Amino acid sequence: MNIAVIGSGYVGLVSGTCFSEMGNKVTCVDIDQKKIAKLENGIIPIYEPGLERMVLKNVENKNLFFTTDLSEAISDAEIVFIAVGTPMGADGSADLQYVLNVAKSIGQKMVKKLVVVDKSTVPIGTADKVKATIQKELDARKSDLEFDVVSNPEFLKEGAAINDFMKPDRVVIGADSEYAFGKMKQLYSPFFRTHDRFITMDIRSAEMTKYAANTMLATKISFMNEIANICERVGADANKVRIGIGSDKRIGYSFIYPGVGYGGSCFPKDVKALKKIAEENGYKATLIESVENVNDAQKLVIANKIIKRFGEDLSGLTFGLWGLAFKPGTDDMREAPAIYIVKELVKRGAKVKAYDPKAIVEAKEFYLKDVNNIEYFESKYEVLKGSVALILLTEWKEFRSPDFEELKVKLKNPIIFDGRNQYNAFNLGDKGFEYFQIGK
């Protein structure tokens, strides 16, 4: 099939690349000329395991193309995906200006029947707005071209997006015509052998499914962190409680690890947006609001433990930091707990020496660029020299089983603040460490 994907950011590039892997001819479009030039030269603007290899392979096989020309991209396309950003507005709602600008351009430039797919995470009712925008442009052209608008939310995990796309748990399609359902089924059929994972529904339910899924996962995280905070106060061990409740199949072990809260591009934005959607429709989403409040507070739990241990004034103290990205397997630092913890420590006079396998550039150039008392290193052990304690915030594999004897030698004090409870099973107290974790 001939596919156009408008927007070559995270979702657009991963989706377009995976569609091309199945033999489709895919053209990815973006208004950013520098980004397209880099992609044409094999330079991938984001870090995602396996993506670069797959992009280069399909460009070489002439299945994957990049352009800034929307007209060229949609001229022979059967399906056009809208995968542009929907940044969070000041009031927490999703900003649809880029989605609707693309819809307007499609209406102005389409030359044949199209299935237009909302791949971006958008509020309920967006498909209606996209449809009206396209139709308005067609009417202005006095054109009777037909089109369908479909909602096809993405469920990709950063760090595992290629595998998620190639082997999906489910593909959710919201449409209002059999033609559109048929086209989408044809496109996705190569991705699964049984069609019970191809789930069809009305458009608004599909739009809601994405928000509901992400908010449910965020709820599990905040719930477990709330339990961890109670455990600390009553003398229980949240790690053992997690095992006790996770063994219940109705609950499961996923997303119930105590930690420093969720971050990234999806959970924070989608929780806020769903809360706003509820408000706009006359409903106060009390549970969802609490999920957000718990998470905001959780991001500073480790900082508070440090302050309790060393005092309010951290002047003259240096802390080694492992992990800047909001999760392993990505360089994404959007809403990462590290941002809040670093700023809180520096505000109190501390210095921070940081290491992350992938996110140092993001920290330097964007998220911590205005923070002066932070220094970045190329090795995890380099940050320890002269540091009074180690802070672990991202559970990268290379942090899972460090040389604790080397930690003791390099640190001024054998103290670890573990924001992901990675070292709970190592009995660090017996190794001479002061060990601070979440929920114990």
JSON list of N, CA, C and O in Angstrom, two decimals, residues 382-417:
[
{"chain": "A", "resi": 382, "resn": "GLU", "atom": "N", "xyz": [32.86, 7.88, 37.20]},
{"chain": "A", "resi": 382, "resn": "GLU", "atom": "CA", "xyz": [33.49, 9.19, 37.30]},
{"chain": "A", "resi": 382, "resn": "GLU", "atom": "C", "xyz": [32.72, 10.14, 38.20]},
{"chain": "A", "resi": 382, "resn": "GLU", "atom": "O", "xyz": [33.29, 11.01, 38.85]},
{"chain": "A", "resi": 383, "resn": "VAL", "atom": "N", "xyz": [31.39, 10.00, 38.23]},
{"chain": "A", "resi": 383, "resn": "VAL", "atom": "CA", "xyz": [30.57, 10.95, 39.00]},
{"chain": "A", "resi": 383, "resn": "VAL", "atom": "C", "xyz": [30.72, 10.74, 40.50]},
{"chain": "A", "resi": 383, "resn": "VAL", "atom": "O", "xyz": [30.32, 11.59, 41.29]},
{"chain": "A", "resi": 384, "resn": "LEU", "atom": "N", "xyz": [31.31, 9.63, 40.90]},
{"chain": "A", "resi": 384, "resn": "LEU", "atom": "CA", "xyz": [31.38, 9.29, 42.32]},
{"chain": "A", "resi": 384, "resn": "LEU", "atom": "C", "xyz": [32.49, 10.04, 43.05]},
{"chain": "A", "resi": 384, "resn": "LEU", "atom": "O", "xyz": [32.36, 10.34, 44.24]},
{"chain": "A", "resi": 385, "resn": "LYS", "atom": "N", "xyz": [33.57, 10.36, 42.36]},
{"chain": "A", "resi": 385, "resn": "LYS", "atom": "CA", "xyz": [34.73, 10.96, 43.01]},
{"chain": "A", "resi": 385, "resn": "LYS", "atom": "C", "xyz": [34.35, 12.32, 43.61]},
{"chain": "A", "resi": 385, "resn": "LYS", "atom": "O", "xyz": [33.89, 13.22, 42.92]},
{"chain": "A", "resi": 386, "resn": "GLY", "atom": "N", "xyz": [34.53, 12.45, 44.89]},
{"chain": "A", "resi": 386, "resn": "GLY", "atom": "CA", "xyz": [34.22, 13.70, 45.58]},
{"chain": "A", "resi": 386, "resn": "GLY", "atom": "C", "xyz": [32.77, 13.87, 45.95]},
{"chain": "A", "resi": 386, "resn": "GLY", "atom": "O", "xyz": [32.39, 14.88, 46.54]},
{"chain": "A", "resi": 387, "resn": "SER", "atom": "N", "xyz": [31.93, 12.88, 45.63]},
{"chain": "A", "resi": 387, "resn": "SER", "atom": "CA", "xyz": [30.51, 12.97, 45.93]},
{"chain": "A", "resi": 387, "resn": "SER", "atom": "C", "xyz": [30.22, 12.39, 47.31]},
{"chain": "A", "resi": 387, "resn": "SER", "atom": "O", "xyz": [30.80, 11.38, 47.71]},
{"chain": "A", "resi": 388, "resn": "VAL", "atom": "N", "xyz": [29.30, 13.04, 48.03]},
{"chain": "A", "resi": 388, "resn": "VAL", "atom": "CA", "xyz": [28.97, 12.57, 49.37]},
{"chain": "A", "resi": 388, "resn": "VAL", "atom": "C", "xyz": [27.94, 11.44, 49.35]},
{"chain": "A", "resi": 388, "resn": "VAL", "atom": "O", "xyz": [27.74, 10.75, 50.36]},
{"chain": "A", "resi": 389, "resn": "ALA", "atom": "N", "xyz": [27.30, 11.25, 48.19]},
{"chain": "A", "resi": 389, "resn": "ALA", "atom": "CA", "xyz": [26.31, 10.17, 48.06]},
{"chain": "A", "resi": 389, "resn": "ALA", "atom": "C", "xyz": [26.01, 9.94, 46.59]},
{"chain": "A", "resi": 389, "resn": "ALA", "atom": "O", "xyz": [26.24, 10.81, 45.74]},
{"chain": "A", "resi": 390, "resn": "LEU", "atom": "N", "xyz": [25.49, 8.77, 46.27]},
{"chain": "A", "resi": 390, "resn": "LEU", "atom": "CA", "xyz": [25.03, 8.43, 44.93]},
{"chain": "A", "resi": 390, "resn": "LEU", "atom": "C", "xyz": [23.50, 8.46, 44.91]},
{"chain": "A", "resi": 390, "resn": "LEU", "atom": "O", "xyz": [22.84, 7.94, 45.82]},
{"chain": "A", "resi": 391, "resn": "ILE", "atom": "N", "xyz": [22.95, 9.07, 43.85]},
{"chain": "A", "resi": 391, "resn": "ILE", "atom": "CA", "xyz": [21.50, 9.10, 43.64]},
{"chain": "A", "resi": 391, "resn": "ILE", "atom": "C", "xyz": [21.19, 8.33, 42.36]},
{"chain": "A", "resi": 391, "resn": "ILE", "atom": "O", "xyz": [21.74, 8.65, 41.30]},
{"chain": "A", "resi": 392, "resn": "LEU", "atom": "N", "xyz": [20.35, 7.31, 42.44]},
{"chain": "A", "resi": 392, "resn": "LEU", "atom": "CA", "xyz": [19.94, 6.54, 41.26]},
{"chain": "A", "resi": 392, "resn": "LEU", "atom": "C", "xyz": [18.51, 6.92, 40.89]},
{"chain": "A", "resi": 392, "resn": "LEU", "atom": "O", "xyz": [17.59, 6.79, 41.69]},
{"chain": "A", "resi": 393, "resn": "LEU", "atom": "N", "xyz": [18.32, 7.37, 39.63]},
{"chain": "A", "resi": 393, "resn": "LEU", "atom": "CA", "xyz": [16.99, 7.82, 39.22]},
{"chain": "A", "resi": 393, "resn": "LEU", "atom": "C", "xyz": [16.44, 7.12, 37.98]},
{"chain": "A", "resi": 393, "resn": "LEU", "atom": "O", "xyz": [15.25, 7.20, 37.71]},
{"chain": "A", "resi": 394, "resn": "THR", "atom": "N", "xyz": [17.30, 6.46, 37.21]},
{"chain": "A", "resi": 394, "resn": "THR", "atom": "CA", "xyz": [16.83, 5.75, 36.02]},
{"chain": "A", "resi": 394, "resn": "THR", "atom": "C", "xyz": [17.42, 4.34, 36.04]},
{"chain": "A", "resi": 394, "resn": "THR", "atom": "O", "xyz": [18.63, 4.18, 36.22]},
{"chain": "A", "resi": 395, "resn": "GLU", "atom": "N", "xyz": [16.58, 3.33, 35.82]},
{"chain": "A", "resi": 395, "resn": "GLU", "atom": "CA", "xyz": [17.01, 1.95, 35.99]},
{"chain": "A", "resi": 395, "resn": "GLU", "atom": "C", "xyz": [17.62, 1.35, 34.72]},
{"chain": "A", "resi": 395, "resn": "GLU", "atom": "O", "xyz": [17.21, 0.30, 34.22]},
{"chain": "A", "resi": 396, "resn": "TRP", "atom": "N", "xyz": [18.63, 2.04, 34.17]},
{"chain": "A", "resi": 396, "resn": "TRP", "atom": "CA", "xyz": [19.37, 1.48, 33.04]},
{"chain": "A", "resi": 396, "resn": "TRP", "atom": "C", "xyz": [20.02, 0.16, 33.46]},
{"chain": "A", "resi": 396, "resn": "TRP", "atom": "O", "xyz": [20.43, -0.02, 34.62]},
{"chain": "A", "resi": 397, "resn": "LYS", "atom": "N", "xyz": [20.17, -0.75, 32.52]},
{"chain": "A", "resi": 397, "resn": "LYS", "atom": "CA", "xyz": [20.74, -2.06, 32.82]},
{"chain": "A", "resi": 397, "resn": "LYS", "atom": "C", "xyz": [22.14, -1.95, 33.41]},
{"chain": "A", "resi": 397, "resn": "LYS", "atom": "O", "xyz": [22.51, -2.72, 34.29]},
{"chain": "A", "resi": 398, "resn": "GLU", "atom": "N", "xyz": [22.93, -0.99, 32.93]},
{"chain": "A", "resi": 398, "resn": "GLU", "atom": "CA", "xyz": [24.31, -0.89, 33.41]},
{"chain": "A", "resi": 398, "resn": "GLU", "atom": "C", "xyz": [24.40, -0.44, 34.86]},
{"chain": "A", "resi": 398, "resn": "GLU", "atom": "O", "xyz": [25.47, -0.49, 35.47]},
{"chain": "A", "resi": 399, "resn": "PHE", "atom": "N", "xyz": [23.27, -0.01, 35.43]},
{"chain": "A", "resi": 399, "resn": "PHE", "atom": "CA", "xyz": [23.25, 0.37, 36.84]},
{"chain": "A", "resi": 399, "resn": "PHE", "atom": "C", "xyz": [22.80, -0.76, 37.76]},
{"chain": "A", "resi": 399, "resn": "PHE", "atom": "O", "xyz": [22.83, -0.63, 38.99]},
{"chain": "A", "resi": 400, "resn": "ARG", "atom": "N", "xyz": [22.34, -1.86, 37.19]},
{"chain": "A", "resi": 400, "resn": "ARG", "atom": "CA", "xyz": [21.66, -2.88, 38.00]},
{"chain": "A", "resi": 400, "resn": "ARG", "atom": "C", "xyz": [22.58, -3.62, 38.96]},
{"chain": "A", "resi": 400, "resn": "ARG", "atom": "O", "xyz": [22.16, -3.99, 40.05]},
{"chain": "A", "resi": 401, "resn": "SER", "atom": "N", "xyz": [23.80, -3.85, 38.55]},
{"chain": "A", "resi": 401, "resn": "SER", "atom": "CA", "xyz": [24.70, -4.61, 39.43]},
{"chain": "A", "resi": 401, "resn": "SER", "atom": "C", "xyz": [26.10, -3.99, 39.40]},
{"chain": "A", "resi": 401, "resn": "SER", "atom": "O", "xyz": [27.05, -4.56, 38.84]},
{"chain": "A", "resi": 402, "resn": "PRO", "atom": "N", "xyz": [26.26, -2.82, 40.01]},
{"chain": "A", "resi": 402, "resn": "PRO", "atom": "CA", "xyz": [27.56, -2.14, 39.98]},
{"chain": "A", "resi": 402, "resn": "PRO", "atom": "C", "xyz": [28.55, -2.79, 40.93]},
{"chain": "A", "resi": 402, "resn": "PRO", "atom": "O", "xyz": [28.20, -3.66, 41.73]},
{"chain": "A", "resi": 403, "resn": "ASP", "atom": "N", "xyz": [29.77, -2.34, 40.84]},
{"chain": "A", "resi": 403, "resn": "ASP", "atom": "CA", "xyz": [30.82, -2.79, 41.75]},
{"chain": "A", "resi": 403, "resn": "ASP", "atom": "C", "xyz": [30.68, -1.97, 43.04]},
{"chain": "A", "resi": 403, "resn": "ASP", "atom": "O", "xyz": [31.15, -0.83, 43.12]},
{"chain": "A", "resi": 404, "resn": "PHE", "atom": "N", "xyz": [30.05, -2.54, 44.04]},
{"chain": "A", "resi": 404, "resn": "PHE", "atom": "CA", "xyz": [29.79, -1.79, 45.26]},
{"chain": "A", "resi": 404, "resn": "PHE", "atom": "C", "xyz": [31.07, -1.46, 46.03]},
{"chain": "A", "resi": 404, "resn": "PHE", "atom": "O", "xyz": [31.13, -0.44, 46.74]},
{"chain": "A", "resi": 405, "resn": "GLU", "atom": "N", "xyz": [32.09, -2.29, 45.88]},
{"chain": "A", "resi": 405, "resn": "GLU", "atom": "CA", "xyz": [33.37, -1.98, 46.53]},
{"chain": "A", "resi": 405, "resn": "GLU", "atom": "C", "xyz": [33.99, -0.73, 45.93]},
{"chain": "A", "resi": 405, "resn": "GLU", "atom": "O", "xyz": [34.56, 0.11, 46.63]},
{"chain": "A", "resi": 406, "resn": "GLU", "atom": "N", "xyz": [33.85, -0.59, 44.61]},
{"chain": "A", "resi": 406, "resn": "GLU", "atom": "CA", "xyz": [34.37, 0.61, 43.95]},
{"chain": "A", "resi": 406, "resn": "GLU", "atom": "C", "xyz": [33.56, 1.83, 44.37]},
{"chain": "A", "resi": 406, "resn": "GLU", "atom": "O", "xyz": [34.11, 2.92, 44.55]},
{"chain": "A", "resi": 407, "resn": "LEU", "atom": "N", "xyz": [32.25, 1.65, 44.54]},
{"chain": "A", "resi": 407, "resn": "LEU", "atom": "CA", "xyz": [31.42, 2.74, 45.03]},
{"chain": "A", "resi": 407, "resn": "LEU", "atom": "C", "xyz": [31.91, 3.23, 46.39]},
{"chain": "A", "resi": 407, "resn": "LEU", "atom": "O", "xyz": [32.02, 4.44, 46.63]},
{"chain": "A", "resi": 408, "resn": "LYS", "atom": "N", "xyz": [32.23, 2.28, 47.27]},
{"chain": "A", "resi": 408, "resn": "LYS", "atom": "CA", "xyz": [32.68, 2.65, 48.61]},
{"chain": "A", "resi": 408, "resn": "LYS", "atom": "C", "xyz": [34.02, 3.38, 48.57]},
{"chain": "A", "resi": 408, "resn": "LYS", "atom": "O", "xyz": [34.25, 4.31, 49.34]},
{"chain": "A", "resi": 409, "resn": "VAL", "atom": "N", "xyz": [34.87, 2.99, 47.65]},
{"chain": "A", "resi": 409, "resn": "VAL", "atom": "CA", "xyz": [36.19, 3.61, 47.54]},
{"chain": "A", "resi": 409, "resn": "VAL", "atom": "C", "xyz": [36.07, 5.03, 47.00]},
{"chain": "A", "resi": 409, "resn": "VAL", "atom": "O", "xyz": [36.73, 5.96, 47.50]},
{"chain": "A", "resi": 410, "resn": "LYS", "atom": "N", "xyz": [35.23, 5.22, 45.98]},
{"chain": "A", "resi": 410, "resn": "LYS", "atom": "CA", "xyz": [35.17, 6.51, 45.30]},
{"chain": "A", "resi": 410, "resn": "LYS", "atom": "C", "xyz": [34.30, 7.54, 46.01]},
{"chain": "A", "resi": 410, "resn": "LYS", "atom": "O", "xyz": [34.58, 8.74, 45.99]},
{"chain": "A", "resi": 411, "resn": "LEU", "atom": "N", "xyz": [33.21, 7.10, 46.63]},
{"chain": "A", "resi": 411, "resn": "LEU", "atom": "CA", "xyz": [32.34, 8.04, 47.34]},
{"chain": "A", "resi": 411, "resn": "LEU", "atom": "C", "xyz": [32.99, 8.52, 48.63]},
{"chain": "A", "resi": 411, "resn": "LEU", "atom": "O", "xyz": [33.69, 7.77, 49.30]},
{"chain": "A", "resi": 412, "resn": "LYS", "atom": "N", "xyz": [32.73, 9.78, 48.99]},
{"chain": "A", "resi": 412, "resn": "LYS", "atom": "CA", "xyz": [33.21, 10.27, 50.28]},
{"chain": "A", "resi": 412, "resn": "LYS", "atom": "C", "xyz": [32.55, 9.51, 51.42]},
{"chain": "A", "resi": 412, "resn": "LYS", "atom": "O", "xyz": [33.18, 9.24, 52.44]},
{"chain": "A", "resi": 413, "resn": "ASN", "atom": "N", "xyz": [31.26, 9.24, 51.23]},
{"chain": "A", "resi": 413, "resn": "ASN", "atom": "CA", "xyz": [30.49, 8.48, 52.21]},
{"chain": "A", "resi": 413, "resn": "ASN", "atom": "C", "xyz": [29.78, 7.34, 51.47]},
{"chain": "A", "resi": 413, "resn": "ASN", "atom": "O", "xyz": [29.27, 7.55, 50.38]},
{"chain": "A", "resi": 414, "resn": "PRO", "atom": "N", "xyz": [29.72, 6.15, 52.06]},
{"chain": "A", "resi": 414, "resn": "PRO", "atom": "CA", "xyz": [29.01, 5.05, 51.38]},
{"chain": "A", "resi": 414, "resn": "PRO", "atom": "C", "xyz": [27.49, 5.19, 51.57]},
{"chain": "A", "resi": 414, "resn": "PRO", "atom": "O", "xyz": [26.86, 4.47, 52.33]},
{"chain": "A", "resi": 415, "resn": "ILE", "atom": "N", "xyz": [26.91, 6.15, 50.81]},
{"chain": "A", "resi": 415, "resn": "ILE", "atom": "CA", "xyz": [25.48, 6.45, 50.93]},
{"chain": "A", "resi": 415, "resn": "ILE", "atom": "C", "xyz": [24.83, 6.37, 49.56]},
{"chain": "A", "resi": 415, "resn": "ILE", "atom": "O", "xyz": [25.35, 6.94, 48.58]},
{"chain": "A", "resi": 416, "resn": "ILE", "atom": "N", "xyz": [23.71, 5.67, 49.46]},
{"chain": "A", "resi": 416, "resn": "ILE", "atom": "CA", "xyz": [22.97, 5.55, 48.20]},
{"chain": "A", "resi": 416, "resn": "ILE", "atom": "C", "xyz": [21.52, 5.94, 48.43]},
{"chain": "A", "resi": 416, "resn": "ILE", "atom": "O", "xyz": [20.87, 5.43, 49.34]},
{"chain": "A", "resi": 417, "resn": "PHE", "atom": "N", "xyz": [21.03, 6.84, 47.58]},
{"chain": "A", "resi": 417, "resn": "PHE", "atom": "CA", "xyz": [19.62, 7.17, 47.54]},
{"chain": "A", "resi": 417, "resn": "PHE", "atom": "C", "xyz": [19.06, 6.55, 46.26]},
{"chain": "A", "resi": 417, "resn": "PHE", "atom": "O", "xyz": [19.35, 7.00, 45.15]}
]
